[in-house]
């Protein structure tokens, strides 16, 4: 039985989400990428609330997708600092830690977040 690309990602996502969880003091940085855009959210899983979010749609950054992803990482780090958050748990959401996902993580680290 061959699985589709989305089914494979969802299987990986379930496995990863079984191991990590976010809280108010240590929220989960969840990343979602589509073909055009990339989105990041800081989530408190205990209360089921989104603490902060950033996306490439909200930014007016120019460049290729990897550069824009790094800017989204810096933007989410800035919003986290404003909310008093310094440490997070990174959730790649089943995506491979490469390219745009890695650029977003590196941008968040540059912005001052600790994983």
Short mmCIF file of N, CA, C and O in Angstrom, two decimals:
data_model
loop_
_atom_site.label_atom_id
_atom_site.label_comp_id
_atom_site.label_asym_id
_atom_site.label_seq_id
_atom_site.Cartn_x
_atom_site.Cartn_y
_atom_site.Cartn_z
N UNK A 1 0.84 -1.18 0.00
CA UNK A 1 0.00 0.00 0.00
C UNK A 1 0.89 1.25 0.00
O UNK A 1 1.66 1.48 0.93
N UNK A 2 0.79 2.02 -1.04
CA UNK A 2 1.59 3.23 -1.16
C UNK A 2 0.86 4.40 -0.51
O UNK A 2 -0.32 4.61 -0.74
N UNK A 3 1.58 5.14 0.32
CA UNK A 3 1.01 6.30 0.98
C UNK A 3 1.30 7.55 0.16
O UNK A 3 2.36 7.67 -0.46
N UNK A 4 0.38 8.47 0.19
CA UNK A 4 0.61 9.74 -0.50
C UNK A 4 1.57 10.59 0.33
O UNK A 4 1.87 10.28 1.49
N UNK A 5 2.03 11.67 -0.25
CA UNK A 5 2.96 12.58 0.42
C UNK A 5 2.33 13.15 1.69
O UNK A 5 2.99 13.24 2.73
N UNK A 6 1.06 13.52 1.60
CA UNK A 6 0.36 14.10 2.77
C UNK A 6 0.18 13.05 3.85
O UNK A 6 0.35 13.33 5.04
N UNK A 7 -0.15 11.82 3.48
CA UNK A 7 -0.32 10.75 4.46
C UNK A 7 0.99 10.45 5.18
O UNK A 7 1.01 10.23 6.39
N UNK A 8 2.10 10.47 4.45
CA UNK A 8 3.41 10.25 5.08
C UNK A 8 3.72 11.36 6.08
O UNK A 8 4.19 11.11 7.18
N UNK A 9 3.45 12.61 5.67
CA UNK A 9 3.72 13.74 6.56
C UNK A 9 2.86 13.66 7.81
O UNK A 9 3.32 13.92 8.92
N UNK A 10 1.59 13.28 7.66
CA UNK A 10 0.71 13.16 8.81
C UNK A 10 1.14 12.05 9.75
O UNK A 10 1.01 12.18 10.97
N UNK A 11 1.67 10.97 9.21
CA UNK A 11 2.18 9.88 10.06
C UNK A 11 3.37 10.37 10.88
O UNK A 11 3.47 10.12 12.09
N UNK A 12 4.29 11.08 10.22
CA UNK A 12 5.46 11.63 10.92
C UNK A 12 5.00 12.65 11.96
O UNK A 12 5.50 12.69 13.08
N UNK A 13 4.04 13.48 11.58
CA UNK A 13 3.51 14.52 12.47
C UNK A 13 2.95 13.91 13.76
O UNK A 13 3.21 14.39 14.86
N UNK A 14 2.17 12.84 13.62
CA UNK A 14 1.59 12.18 14.81
C UNK A 14 2.68 11.63 15.71
O UNK A 14 2.59 11.72 16.94
N UNK A 15 3.71 11.05 15.11
CA UNK A 15 4.80 10.49 15.89
C UNK A 15 5.54 11.58 16.67
O UNK A 15 5.84 11.42 17.85
N UNK A 16 5.83 12.69 16.01
CA UNK A 16 6.55 13.79 16.65
C UNK A 16 5.69 14.44 17.73
O UNK A 16 6.16 14.72 18.84
N UNK A 17 4.41 14.65 17.45
CA UNK A 17 3.52 15.32 18.40
C UNK A 17 3.25 14.47 19.64
O UNK A 17 2.85 14.96 20.68
N UNK A 18 3.48 13.16 19.55
CA UNK A 18 3.36 12.30 20.72
C UNK A 18 4.47 12.53 21.71
O UNK A 18 4.34 12.22 22.90
N UNK A 19 5.57 13.10 21.24
CA UNK A 19 6.75 13.29 22.08
C UNK A 19 6.90 14.72 22.60
O UNK A 19 7.56 14.93 23.62
N UNK A 20 6.33 15.70 21.89
CA UNK A 20 6.50 17.09 22.33
C UNK A 20 5.15 17.73 22.62
O UNK A 20 4.13 17.35 22.05
N UNK A 21 5.18 18.70 23.51
CA UNK A 21 3.97 19.43 23.88
C UNK A 21 4.39 20.81 24.37
O UNK A 21 5.47 20.97 24.94
N UNK A 22 3.53 21.78 24.15
CA UNK A 22 3.85 23.14 24.57
C UNK A 22 3.08 23.54 25.81
O UNK A 22 2.01 23.01 26.09
N UNK A 23 3.62 24.48 26.55
CA UNK A 23 2.95 25.03 27.73
C UNK A 23 3.13 26.54 27.70
O UNK A 23 3.75 27.09 26.79
N UNK A 24 2.58 27.22 28.69
CA UNK A 24 2.68 28.68 28.72
C UNK A 24 4.13 29.14 28.89
O UNK A 24 4.55 30.13 28.30
N UNK A 25 4.91 28.39 29.69
CA UNK A 25 6.30 28.81 29.89
C UNK A 25 7.23 28.27 28.81
O UNK A 25 8.27 28.85 28.55
N UNK A 26 6.85 27.16 28.18
CA UNK A 26 7.66 26.56 27.12
C UNK A 26 6.74 26.20 25.95
O UNK A 26 6.38 25.05 25.76
N UNK A 27 6.35 27.20 25.15
CA UNK A 27 5.39 26.94 24.07
C UNK A 27 6.02 26.19 22.89
O UNK A 27 7.24 26.14 22.75
N UNK A 28 5.15 25.63 22.08
CA UNK A 28 5.56 24.88 20.90
C UNK A 28 5.54 25.81 19.69
O UNK A 28 4.55 26.49 19.45
N UNK A 29 6.65 25.88 18.96
CA UNK A 29 6.71 26.66 17.72
C UNK A 29 6.36 25.72 16.58
O UNK A 29 7.15 24.88 16.18
N UNK A 30 5.14 25.85 16.08
CA UNK A 30 4.65 25.00 15.00
C UNK A 30 4.83 25.70 13.67
O UNK A 30 4.50 26.87 13.52
N UNK A 31 5.36 24.96 12.69
CA UNK A 31 5.65 25.50 11.36
C UNK A 31 4.76 24.80 10.34
O UNK A 31 4.61 23.58 10.38
N UNK A 32 4.16 25.58 9.46
CA UNK A 32 3.42 25.02 8.33
C UNK A 32 3.89 25.73 7.07
O UNK A 32 4.03 26.95 7.06
N UNK A 33 4.15 24.96 6.04
CA UNK A 33 4.56 25.58 4.78
C UNK A 33 3.68 25.06 3.66
O UNK A 33 3.39 23.87 3.58
N UNK A 34 3.26 25.98 2.82
CA UNK A 34 2.56 25.62 1.60
C UNK A 34 3.52 25.87 0.45
O UNK A 34 4.68 26.21 0.67
N UNK A 35 3.06 25.73 -0.76
CA UNK A 35 3.94 25.97 -1.90
C UNK A 35 4.39 27.42 -1.98
O UNK A 35 5.50 27.71 -2.42
N UNK A 36 3.54 28.35 -1.56
CA UNK A 36 3.86 29.77 -1.68
C UNK A 36 4.26 30.42 -0.36
O UNK A 36 5.12 31.29 -0.33
N UNK A 37 3.61 30.06 0.73
CA UNK A 37 3.76 30.77 2.00
C UNK A 37 4.35 29.86 3.08
O UNK A 37 4.41 28.65 2.92
N UNK A 38 4.73 30.49 4.20
CA UNK A 38 5.16 29.75 5.39
C UNK A 38 4.58 30.45 6.61
O UNK A 38 4.47 31.68 6.65
N UNK A 39 4.14 29.66 7.57
CA UNK A 39 3.46 30.17 8.76
C UNK A 39 4.11 29.60 10.00
O UNK A 39 4.58 28.46 9.99
N UNK A 40 4.13 30.38 11.09
CA UNK A 40 4.68 29.92 12.36
C UNK A 40 3.75 30.38 13.49
O UNK A 40 3.23 31.50 13.45
N UNK A 41 3.52 29.49 14.45
CA UNK A 41 2.68 29.81 15.61
C UNK A 41 3.36 29.35 16.88
O UNK A 41 3.97 28.28 16.90
N UNK A 42 3.22 30.12 17.94
CA UNK A 42 3.62 29.69 19.27
C UNK A 42 2.35 29.24 19.97
O UNK A 42 1.41 30.02 20.15
N UNK A 43 2.31 27.96 20.37
CA UNK A 43 1.09 27.36 20.87
C UNK A 43 1.28 26.85 22.29
O UNK A 43 2.27 26.18 22.60
N UNK A 44 0.30 27.15 23.16
CA UNK A 44 0.21 26.59 24.49
C UNK A 44 -0.79 25.43 24.41
O UNK A 44 -1.99 25.65 24.32
N UNK A 45 -0.29 24.20 24.40
CA UNK A 45 -1.16 23.04 24.23
C UNK A 45 -2.01 22.75 25.46
O UNK A 45 -3.07 22.15 25.35
N UNK A 46 -1.56 23.16 26.63
CA UNK A 46 -2.33 22.89 27.85
C UNK A 46 -3.65 23.66 27.85
O UNK A 46 -4.69 23.14 28.24
N UNK A 47 -3.61 24.93 27.42
CA UNK A 47 -4.82 25.74 27.35
C UNK A 47 -5.44 25.76 25.95
O UNK A 47 -6.53 26.27 25.77
N UNK A 48 -4.72 25.24 24.97
CA UNK A 48 -5.21 25.24 23.60
C UNK A 48 -5.29 26.62 22.99
O UNK A 48 -6.22 26.94 22.26
N UNK A 49 -4.28 27.44 23.27
CA UNK A 49 -4.27 28.82 22.78
C UNK A 49 -3.03 29.10 21.96
O UNK A 49 -1.95 28.59 22.23
N UNK A 50 -3.20 29.97 20.97
CA UNK A 50 -2.07 30.47 20.19
C UNK A 50 -1.57 31.74 20.86
O UNK A 50 -2.33 32.70 21.04
N UNK A 51 -0.31 31.76 21.24
CA UNK A 51 0.26 32.91 21.95
C UNK A 51 0.77 33.98 20.99
O UNK A 51 0.68 35.17 21.29
N UNK A 52 1.30 33.57 19.85
CA UNK A 52 1.80 34.51 18.85
C UNK A 52 1.86 33.79 17.50
O UNK A 52 1.96 32.57 17.45
N UNK A 53 1.79 34.57 16.44
CA UNK A 53 1.89 33.98 15.11
C UNK A 53 2.56 34.95 14.15
O UNK A 53 2.54 36.17 14.36
N UNK A 54 3.14 34.39 13.11
CA UNK A 54 3.77 35.19 12.05
C UNK A 54 3.67 34.39 10.76
O UNK A 54 3.63 33.16 10.79
N UNK A 55 3.58 35.10 9.65
CA UNK A 55 3.53 34.41 8.36
C UNK A 55 4.18 35.26 7.29
O UNK A 55 4.37 36.47 7.45
N UNK A 56 4.48 34.62 6.18
CA UNK A 56 5.07 35.34 5.07
C UNK A 56 4.04 36.24 4.39
O UNK A 56 4.40 37.19 3.72
N UNK A 57 2.76 35.95 4.59
CA UNK A 57 1.71 36.80 4.03
C UNK A 57 1.67 38.16 4.73
O UNK A 57 1.35 39.17 4.11
N UNK A 58 1.99 38.18 6.03
CA UNK A 58 1.93 39.41 6.80
C UNK A 58 3.17 40.28 6.60
O UNK A 58 3.14 41.48 6.88
N UNK A 59 4.25 39.68 6.12
CA UNK A 59 5.49 40.43 5.92
C UNK A 59 5.54 41.02 4.52
O UNK A 59 4.95 40.50 3.59
N UNK A 60 6.26 42.10 4.40
CA UNK A 60 6.47 42.70 3.08
C UNK A 60 7.92 42.51 2.65
O UNK A 60 8.51 43.38 2.02
N UNK A 61 8.50 41.37 3.02
CA UNK A 61 9.90 41.09 2.71
C UNK A 61 10.04 40.65 1.26
O UNK A 61 9.15 40.01 0.70
N UNK A 62 11.15 40.99 0.68
CA UNK A 62 11.46 40.59 -0.69
C UNK A 62 12.58 39.56 -0.65
O UNK A 62 13.36 39.50 0.28
N UNK A 63 12.65 38.75 -1.69
CA UNK A 63 13.69 37.74 -1.79
C UNK A 63 13.10 36.41 -2.15
O UNK A 63 11.92 36.29 -2.45
N UNK A 64 13.94 35.38 -2.08
CA UNK A 64 13.43 34.04 -2.38
C UNK A 64 12.75 33.45 -1.14
O UNK A 64 12.74 34.06 -0.07
N UNK A 65 12.19 32.26 -1.28
CA UNK A 65 11.39 31.67 -0.20
C UNK A 65 12.21 31.39 1.05
O UNK A 65 11.71 31.54 2.17
N UNK A 66 13.47 31.01 0.89
CA UNK A 66 14.32 30.72 2.04
C UNK A 66 14.60 32.00 2.82
O UNK A 66 14.54 32.02 4.06
N UNK A 67 14.89 33.09 2.13
CA UNK A 67 15.15 34.37 2.80
C UNK A 67 13.91 34.88 3.52
O UNK A 67 13.99 35.40 4.64
N UNK A 68 12.75 34.73 2.89
CA UNK A 68 11.49 35.16 3.51
C UNK A 68 11.20 34.31 4.74
O UNK A 68 10.72 34.82 5.76
N UNK A 69 11.52 33.01 4.68
CA UNK A 69 11.31 32.13 5.84
C UNK A 69 12.16 32.57 7.02
O UNK A 69 11.71 32.53 8.17
N UNK A 70 13.39 33.00 6.77
CA UNK A 70 14.25 33.49 7.83
C UNK A 70 13.66 34.75 8.45
O UNK A 70 13.71 34.93 9.68
N UNK A 71 13.06 35.61 7.64
CA UNK A 71 12.42 36.81 8.15
C UNK A 71 11.20 36.47 9.02
O UNK A 71 10.94 37.13 10.02
N UNK A 72 10.45 35.44 8.63
CA UNK A 72 9.31 34.99 9.44
C UNK A 72 9.82 34.49 10.79
O UNK A 72 9.20 34.76 11.83
N UNK A 73 10.94 33.78 10.80
CA UNK A 73 11.54 33.31 12.05
C UNK A 73 11.93 34.46 12.96
O UNK A 73 11.69 34.43 14.17
N UNK A 74 12.50 35.50 12.37
CA UNK A 74 12.87 36.67 13.17
C UNK A 74 11.63 37.39 13.70
O UNK A 74 11.61 37.87 14.83
N UNK A 75 10.56 37.42 12.88
CA UNK A 75 9.32 38.08 13.30
C UNK A 75 8.66 37.34 14.46
O UNK A 75 8.18 37.96 15.41
N UNK A 76 8.65 36.01 14.40
CA UNK A 76 8.03 35.24 15.49
C UNK A 76 8.87 35.36 16.76
O UNK A 76 8.33 35.42 17.87
N UNK A 77 10.19 35.47 16.62
CA UNK A 77 11.06 35.66 17.78
C UNK A 77 10.80 37.01 18.43
O UNK A 77 10.77 37.13 19.66
N UNK A 78 10.59 38.02 17.61
CA UNK A 78 10.30 39.36 18.11
C UNK A 78 8.98 39.37 18.90
O UNK A 78 8.88 39.95 19.98
N UNK A 79 7.96 38.70 18.34
CA UNK A 79 6.67 38.64 19.03
C UNK A 79 6.76 37.82 20.30
O UNK A 79 6.10 38.14 21.30
N UNK A 80 7.58 36.78 20.30
CA UNK A 80 7.77 35.97 21.50
C UNK A 80 8.46 36.77 22.59
O UNK A 80 8.07 36.70 23.77
N UNK A 81 9.47 37.54 22.22
CA UNK A 81 10.16 38.39 23.20
C UNK A 81 9.20 39.40 23.82
O UNK A 81 9.25 39.67 25.01
N UNK A 82 8.31 39.96 22.98
CA UNK A 82 7.33 40.93 23.50
C UNK A 82 6.36 40.26 24.48
O UNK A 82 5.87 40.90 25.41
N UNK A 83 6.10 38.96 24.28
CA UNK A 83 5.21 38.23 25.18
C UNK A 83 5.96 37.63 26.37
O UNK A 83 5.35 36.98 27.22
N UNK A 84 7.27 37.84 26.44
CA UNK A 84 8.07 37.36 27.56
C UNK A 84 8.49 35.90 27.42
O UNK A 84 8.75 35.24 28.42
N UNK A 85 8.57 35.41 26.22
CA UNK A 85 8.95 34.01 25.97
C UNK A 85 10.36 33.98 25.41
O UNK A 85 10.68 34.69 24.46
N UNK A 86 11.22 33.14 26.02
CA UNK A 86 12.59 33.02 25.53
C UNK A 86 12.94 31.61 25.10
O UNK A 86 13.75 31.42 24.21
N UNK A 87 12.31 30.60 25.72
CA UNK A 87 12.59 29.21 25.38
C UNK A 87 11.35 28.59 24.74
O UNK A 87 10.23 28.82 25.19
N UNK A 88 11.58 27.76 23.71
CA UNK A 88 10.48 27.12 23.00
C UNK A 88 10.83 25.66 22.69
O UNK A 88 11.97 25.24 22.85
N UNK A 89 9.82 24.93 22.22
CA UNK A 89 10.00 23.59 21.68
C UNK A 89 9.66 23.69 20.20
O UNK A 89 8.60 24.21 19.84
N UNK A 90 10.53 23.20 19.33
CA UNK A 90 10.33 23.34 17.88
C UNK A 90 9.56 22.15 17.34
O UNK A 90 9.91 21.00 17.59
N UNK A 91 8.48 22.43 16.60
CA UNK A 91 7.65 21.40 15.97
C UNK A 91 7.71 21.62 14.46
O UNK A 91 7.11 22.55 13.95
N UNK A 92 8.41 20.75 13.75
CA UNK A 92 8.55 20.91 12.31
C UNK A 92 7.31 20.42 11.57
O UNK A 92 7.22 20.53 10.36
N UNK A 93 6.36 19.85 12.30
CA UNK A 93 5.04 19.51 11.76
C UNK A 93 5.10 18.47 10.65
O UNK A 93 4.31 18.48 9.72
N UNK A 94 6.07 17.54 10.74
CA UNK A 94 6.18 16.50 9.74
C UNK A 94 6.99 16.88 8.52
O UNK A 94 7.25 16.03 7.66
N UNK A 95 7.40 18.13 8.42
CA UNK A 95 8.22 18.57 7.29
C UNK A 95 9.68 18.25 7.57
O UNK A 95 10.12 18.22 8.72
N UNK A 96 10.46 18.02 6.51
CA UNK A 96 11.88 17.74 6.66
C UNK A 96 12.58 19.00 7.15
O UNK A 96 12.30 20.10 6.67
N UNK A 97 13.50 18.83 8.13
CA UNK A 97 14.25 19.97 8.66
C UNK A 97 15.35 20.33 7.66
O UNK A 97 16.51 19.94 7.78
N UNK A 98 14.94 21.08 6.64
CA UNK A 98 15.83 21.43 5.55
C UNK A 98 15.20 22.60 4.81
O UNK A 98 13.99 22.74 4.80
N UNK A 99 16.00 23.43 4.19
CA UNK A 99 15.47 24.50 3.36
C UNK A 99 14.71 25.55 4.14
O UNK A 99 15.27 26.19 5.04
N UNK A 100 13.43 25.73 3.82
CA UNK A 100 12.64 26.80 4.42
C UNK A 100 12.38 26.57 5.90
O UNK A 100 12.38 27.53 6.68
N UNK A 101 12.18 25.32 6.33
CA UNK A 101 11.93 25.03 7.74
C UNK A 101 13.19 25.34 8.55
O UNK A 101 13.12 25.96 9.62
N UNK A 102 14.34 24.94 8.05
CA UNK A 102 15.60 25.21 8.73
C UNK A 102 15.89 26.71 8.76
O UNK A 102 16.35 27.24 9.78
N UNK A 103 15.57 27.41 7.67
CA UNK A 103 15.79 28.86 7.63
C UNK A 103 14.92 29.56 8.66
O UNK A 103 15.38 30.51 9.33
N UNK A 104 13.68 29.13 8.83
CA UNK A 104 12.80 29.72 9.82
C UNK A 104 13.36 29.48 11.23
O UNK A 104 13.40 30.40 12.05
N UNK A 105 13.82 28.27 11.50
CA UNK A 105 14.40 27.95 12.81
C UNK A 105 15.65 28.78 13.08
O UNK A 105 15.82 29.31 14.18
N UNK A 106 16.50 28.92 12.08
CA UNK A 106 17.72 29.73 12.25
C UNK A 106 17.37 31.20 12.46
O UNK A 106 18.01 31.88 13.26
N UNK A 107 16.36 31.69 11.76
CA UNK A 107 15.91 33.07 11.96
C UNK A 107 15.37 33.28 13.36
O UNK A 107 15.61 34.33 13.98
N UNK A 108 14.65 32.30 13.89
CA UNK A 108 14.13 32.40 15.26
C UNK A 108 15.28 32.40 16.26
O UNK A 108 15.24 33.14 17.26
N UNK A 109 16.31 31.59 16.01
CA UNK A 109 17.47 31.58 16.89
C UNK A 109 18.20 32.92 16.84
O UNK A 109 18.65 33.42 17.87
N UNK A 110 18.34 33.49 15.63
CA UNK A 110 18.96 34.81 15.51
C UNK A 110 18.17 35.86 16.26
O UNK A 110 18.75 36.81 16.80
N UNK A 111 16.87 35.72 16.28
CA UNK A 111 16.00 36.66 17.00
C UNK A 111 16.08 36.52 18.50
O UNK A 111 15.53 37.34 19.23
N UNK A 112 16.73 35.47 19.00
CA UNK A 112 16.94 35.33 20.44
C UNK A 112 16.19 34.18 21.10
O UNK A 112 16.27 34.02 22.32
N UNK A 113 15.47 33.37 20.35
CA UNK A 113 14.78 32.23 20.95
C UNK A 113 15.75 31.08 21.17
O UNK A 113 16.64 30.86 20.37
N UNK A 114 15.54 30.35 22.26
CA UNK A 114 16.35 29.18 22.57
C UNK A 114 15.49 27.94 22.42
O UNK A 114 14.40 27.87 22.94
N UNK A 115 16.01 26.95 21.69
CA UNK A 115 15.28 25.71 21.45
C UNK A 115 15.72 24.67 22.44
O UNK A 115 16.84 24.58 22.82
#
